Amino acid sequence: VRGVAKKFGSVVALRSAALSVRPGEVHALMGANGAGKSTLVKILTGVYPADEGTVRIGGIARRVRSPAEARSSGIVSVYQDPALVPDLTVADNMRLAGVAPGAVRHWLEELGTGSLRFGEFVRDIPYPTLRLIDLARALASTPTSLLLDEITAALPIDLSDRVFQVVRFWKERGQSVIFISHRMAEVAALCDRATVLRDGVTVGVVEP
């Protein structure tokens, strides 16, 4: 990512964001609330178009126009809020996403929630479990770049530990993970490098 900018009316969300993530790396994206982290994630996954700047995937310049297009390029995100339709069942949501239920079930078991009933309505499921369903769905797409936006913020310690195990496994496979968290201990334990945003500008890259 180079020189990416984004405005929403008169509000400047990103001024000049830069990010470089290597294969087999867990890379933290850090900054205060409003720094532009979530906006950058949504540009990378095709939710928003960038006003300026370039995005290269595997060295090739790309303009990702939708989450489906991002997924076909190997980029999948778990956003800050669950991306699930409340009035549909878990199984219906998986069909909407075009992922295999068996693959989702596998990752739910890895995350410690394998007993979840796919016939259950999303509106009746506790919020922490929804975060893990989102993550299992993302992993079922076998992305080369997995973006996690505050995935552990609403999770108890035991489920957070399960997420950490999956992140480390993904790294061992040679895939990359972009990890957003306000918890410095998590960043220090998981991440190889960190890119810091401030007021929509990348101000540095550090090793935690």
PDB file of N, CA and C in Angstrom, residues 80-125:
ATOM      1  N   GLN A  80     -14.457  -5.212  12.446  1.00  0.00           N
ATOM      2  CA  GLN A  80     -14.615  -4.876  13.860  1.00  0.00           C
ATOM      3  C   GLN A  80     -15.995  -5.276  14.383  1.00  0.00           C
ATOM      4  N   ASP A  81     -16.998  -5.255  13.525  1.00  0.00           N
ATOM      5  CA  ASP A  81     -18.349  -5.685  13.895  1.00  0.00           C
ATOM      6  C   ASP A  81     -18.714  -6.929  13.083  1.00  0.00           C
ATOM      7  N   PRO A  82     -19.453  -7.867  13.671  1.00  0.00           N
ATOM      8  CA  PRO A  82     -19.798  -9.104  12.952  1.00  0.00           C
ATOM      9  C   PRO A  82     -20.498  -8.821  11.626  1.00  0.00           C
ATOM     10  N   ALA A  83     -20.034  -9.471  10.566  1.00  0.00           N
ATOM     11  CA  ALA A  83     -20.623  -9.304   9.232  1.00  0.00           C
ATOM     12  C   ALA A  83     -21.567 -10.463   8.960  1.00  0.00           C
ATOM     13  N   LEU A  84     -22.593 -10.582   9.803  1.00  0.00           N
ATOM     14  CA  LEU A  84     -23.551 -11.677   9.714  1.00  0.00           C
ATOM     15  C   LEU A  84     -24.963 -11.097   9.723  1.00  0.00           C
ATOM     16  N   VAL A  85     -25.875 -11.743   8.999  1.00  0.00           N
ATOM     17  CA  VAL A  85     -27.268 -11.284   8.937  1.00  0.00           C
ATOM     18  C   VAL A  85     -28.028 -11.849  10.128  1.00  0.00           C
ATOM     19  N   PRO A  86     -28.515 -10.998  11.048  1.00  0.00           N
ATOM     20  CA  PRO A  86     -29.104 -11.497  12.299  1.00  0.00           C
ATOM     21  C   PRO A  86     -30.305 -12.407  12.119  1.00  0.00           C
ATOM     22  N   ASP A  87     -31.143 -12.138  11.110  1.00  0.00           N
ATOM     23  CA  ASP A  87     -32.392 -12.888  10.959  1.00  0.00           C
ATOM     24  C   ASP A  87     -32.240 -14.149  10.114  1.00  0.00           C
ATOM     25  N   LEU A  88     -31.002 -14.530   9.823  1.00  0.00           N
ATOM     26  CA  LEU A  88     -30.732 -15.781   9.125  1.00  0.00           C
ATOM     27  C   LEU A  88     -30.020 -16.742  10.072  1.00  0.00           C
ATOM     28  N   THR A  89     -30.065 -18.018   9.750  1.00  0.00           N
ATOM     29  CA  THR A  89     -29.334 -19.005  10.544  1.00  0.00           C
ATOM     30  C   THR A  89     -27.846 -18.935  10.205  1.00  0.00           C
ATOM     31  N   VAL A  90     -27.046 -19.621  11.012  1.00  0.00           N
ATOM     32  CA  VAL A  90     -25.617 -19.709  10.720  1.00  0.00           C
ATOM     33  C   VAL A  90     -25.406 -20.352   9.352  1.00  0.00           C
ATOM     34  N   ALA A  91     -26.131 -21.430   9.081  1.00  0.00           N
ATOM     35  CA  ALA A  91     -25.989 -22.127   7.793  1.00  0.00           C
ATOM     36  C   ALA A  91     -26.337 -21.214   6.633  1.00  0.00           C
ATOM     37  N   ASP A  92     -27.405 -20.416   6.767  1.00  0.00           N
ATOM     38  CA  ASP A  92     -27.794 -19.489   5.698  1.00  0.00           C
ATOM     39  C   ASP A  92     -26.706 -18.447   5.469  1.00  0.00           C
ATOM     40  N   ASN A  93     -26.106 -17.958   6.541  1.00  0.00           N
ATOM     41  CA  ASN A  93     -25.027 -16.979   6.410  1.00  0.00           C
ATOM     42  C   ASN A  93     -23.821 -17.578   5.698  1.00  0.00           C
ATOM     43  N   MET A  94     -23.532 -18.839   5.957  1.00  0.00           N
ATOM     44  CA  MET A  94     -22.406 -19.479   5.282  1.00  0.00           C
ATOM     45  C   MET A  94     -22.688 -19.651   3.793  1.00  0.00           C
ATOM     46  N   ARG A  95     -23.952 -19.951   3.456  1.00  0.00           N
ATOM     47  CA  ARG A  95     -24.318 -20.057   2.042  1.00  0.00           C
ATOM     48  C   ARG A  95     -24.176 -18.716   1.337  1.00  0.00           C
ATOM     49  N   LEU A  96     -24.577 -17.646   2.015  1.00  0.00           N
ATOM     50  CA  LEU A  96     -24.421 -16.308   1.435  1.00  0.00           C
ATOM     51  C   LEU A  96     -22.958 -16.007   1.134  1.00  0.00           C
ATOM     52  N   ALA A  97     -22.076 -16.461   2.002  1.00  0.00           N
ATOM     53  CA  ALA A  97     -20.640 -16.197   1.832  1.00  0.00           C
ATOM     54  C   ALA A  97     -19.989 -17.145   0.840  1.00  0.00           C
ATOM     55  N   GLY A  98     -20.704 -18.208   0.469  1.00  0.00           N
ATOM     56  CA  GLY A  98     -20.151 -19.154  -0.501  1.00  0.00           C
ATOM     57  C   GLY A  98     -19.020 -20.002   0.042  1.00  0.00           C
ATOM     58  N   VAL A  99     -19.051 -20.304   1.341  1.00  0.00           N
ATOM     59  CA  VAL A  99     -18.013 -21.141   1.942  1.00  0.00           C
ATOM     60  C   VAL A  99     -18.605 -22.490   2.331  1.00  0.00           C
ATOM     61  N   ALA A 100     -17.760 -23.495   2.371  1.00  0.00           N
ATOM     62  CA  ALA A 100     -18.205 -24.851   2.684  1.00  0.00           C
ATOM     63  C   ALA A 100     -18.477 -24.987   4.183  1.00  0.00           C
ATOM     64  N   PRO A 101     -19.686 -25.424   4.574  1.00  0.00           N
ATOM     65  CA  PRO A 101     -19.997 -25.579   6.000  1.00  0.00           C
ATOM     66  C   PRO A 101     -19.019 -26.491   6.729  1.00  0.00           C
ATOM     67  N   GLY A 102     -18.542 -27.540   6.041  1.00  0.00           N
ATOM     68  CA  GLY A 102     -17.599 -28.449   6.681  1.00  0.00           C
ATOM     69  C   GLY A 102     -16.299 -27.763   7.062  1.00  0.00           C
ATOM     70  N   ALA A 103     -15.821 -26.860   6.204  1.00  0.00           N
ATOM     71  CA  ALA A 103     -14.595 -26.114   6.499  1.00  0.00           C
ATOM     72  C   ALA A 103     -14.812 -25.154   7.658  1.00  0.00           C
ATOM     73  N   VAL A 104     -15.990 -24.534   7.690  1.00  0.00           N
ATOM     74  CA  VAL A 104     -16.309 -23.627   8.802  1.00  0.00           C
ATOM     75  C   VAL A 104     -16.375 -24.404  10.102  1.00  0.00           C
ATOM     76  N   ARG A 105     -17.017 -25.582  10.063  1.00  0.00           N
ATOM     77  CA  ARG A 105     -17.123 -26.417  11.258  1.00  0.00           C
ATOM     78  C   ARG A 105     -15.743 -26.813  11.779  1.00  0.00           C
ATOM     79  N   HIS A 106     -14.844 -27.160  10.860  1.00  0.00           N
ATOM     80  CA  HIS A 106     -13.484 -27.520  11.257  1.00  0.00           C
ATOM     81  C   HIS A 106     -12.833 -26.398  12.056  1.00  0.00           C
ATOM     82  N   TRP A 107     -12.943 -25.166  11.547  1.00  0.00           N
ATOM     83  CA  TRP A 107     -12.276 -24.051  12.229  1.00  0.00           C
ATOM     84  C   TRP A 107     -12.987 -23.681  13.527  1.00  0.00           C
ATOM     85  N   LEU A 108     -14.294 -23.849  13.584  1.00  0.00           N
ATOM     86  CA  LEU A 108     -14.999 -23.614  14.843  1.00  0.00           C
ATOM     87  C   LEU A 108     -14.523 -24.598  15.910  1.00  0.00           C
ATOM     88  N   GLU A 109     -14.275 -25.833  15.517  1.00  0.00           N
ATOM     89  CA  GLU A 109     -13.738 -26.816  16.473  1.00  0.00           C
ATOM     90  C   GLU A 109     -12.351 -26.401  16.946  1.00  0.00           C
ATOM     91  N   GLU A 110     -11.523 -25.914  16.014  1.00  0.00           N
ATOM     92  CA  GLU A 110     -10.188 -25.446  16.385  1.00  0.00           C
ATOM     93  C   GLU A 110     -10.268 -24.267  17.354  1.00  0.00           C
ATOM     94  N   LEU A 111     -11.331 -23.477  17.210  1.00  0.00           N
ATOM     95  CA  LEU A 111     -11.504 -22.286  18.051  1.00  0.00           C
ATOM     96  C   LEU A 111     -12.292 -22.577  19.332  1.00  0.00           C
ATOM     97  N   GLY A 112     -12.652 -23.852  19.545  1.00  0.00           N
ATOM     98  CA  GLY A 112     -13.311 -24.230  20.785  1.00  0.00           C
ATOM     99  C   GLY A 112     -14.807 -24.037  20.801  1.00  0.00           C
ATOM    100  N   THR A 113     -15.435 -23.869  19.627  1.00  0.00           N
ATOM    101  CA  THR A 113     -16.887 -23.682  19.574  1.00  0.00           C
ATOM    102  C   THR A 113     -17.526 -24.673  18.594  1.00  0.00           C
ATOM    103  N   GLY A 114     -17.012 -25.877  18.561  1.00  0.00           N
ATOM    104  CA  GLY A 114     -17.483 -26.888  17.621  1.00  0.00           C
ATOM    105  C   GLY A 114     -18.894 -27.371  17.881  1.00  0.00           C
ATOM    106  N   SER A 115     -19.443 -27.077  19.069  1.00  0.00           N
ATOM    107  CA  SER A 115     -20.802 -27.534  19.393  1.00  0.00           C
ATOM    108  C   SER A 115     -21.879 -26.599  18.846  1.00  0.00           C
ATOM    109  N   LEU A 116     -21.485 -25.527  18.212  1.00  0.00           N
ATOM    110  CA  LEU A 116     -22.454 -24.567  17.678  1.00  0.00           C
ATOM    111  C   LEU A 116     -23.398 -25.243  16.685  1.00  0.00           C
ATOM    112  N   ARG A 117     -24.699 -24.972  16.811  1.00  0.00           N
ATOM    113  CA  ARG A 117     -25.705 -25.527  15.897  1.00  0.00           C
ATOM    114  C   ARG A 117     -25.882 -24.585  14.708  1.00  0.00           C
ATOM    115  N   PHE A 118     -25.690 -25.085  13.511  1.00  0.00           N
ATOM    116  CA  PHE A 118     -25.782 -24.260  12.309  1.00  0.00           C
ATOM    117  C   PHE A 118     -27.213 -23.841  11.991  1.00  0.00           C
ATOM    118  N   GLY A 119     -28.194 -24.491  12.626  1.00  0.00           N
ATOM    119  CA  GLY A 119     -29.583 -24.100  12.428  1.00  0.00           C
ATOM    120  C   GLY A 119     -30.020 -22.966  13.335  1.00  0.00           C
ATOM    121  N   GLU A 120     -29.118 -22.507  14.199  1.00  0.00           N
ATOM    122  CA  GLU A 120     -29.447 -21.444  15.145  1.00  0.00           C
ATOM    123  C   GLU A 120     -29.431 -20.093  14.440  1.00  0.00           C
ATOM    124  N   PHE A 121     -30.359 -19.214  14.841  1.00  0.00           N
ATOM    125  CA  PHE A 121     -30.392 -17.878  14.269  1.00  0.00           C
ATOM    126  C   PHE A 121     -29.268 -17.033  14.868  1.00  0.00           C
ATOM    127  N   VAL A 122     -28.657 -16.235  14.021  1.00  0.00           N
ATOM    128  CA  VAL A 122     -27.523 -15.411  14.451  1.00  0.00           C
ATOM    129  C   VAL A 122     -27.927 -14.467  15.582  1.00  0.00           C
ATOM    130  N   ARG A 123     -29.153 -13.961  15.540  1.00  0.00           N
ATOM    131  CA  ARG A 123     -29.595 -13.002  16.567  1.00  0.00           C
ATOM    132  C   ARG A 123     -29.615 -13.601  17.969  1.00  0.00           C
ATOM    133  N   ASP A 124     -29.637 -14.937  18.057  1.00  0.00           N
ATOM    134  CA  ASP A 124     -29.718 -15.612  19.363  1.00  0.00           C
ATOM    135  C   ASP A 124     -28.347 -16.064  19.885  1.00  0.00           C
ATOM    136  N   ILE A 125     -27.289 -15.731  19.178  1.00  0.00           N
ATOM    137  CA  ILE A 125     -25.953 -16.213  19.533  1.00  0.00           C
ATOM    138  C   ILE A 125     -25.183 -15.115  20.259  1.00  0.00           C
TER     139      ILE A 125
END
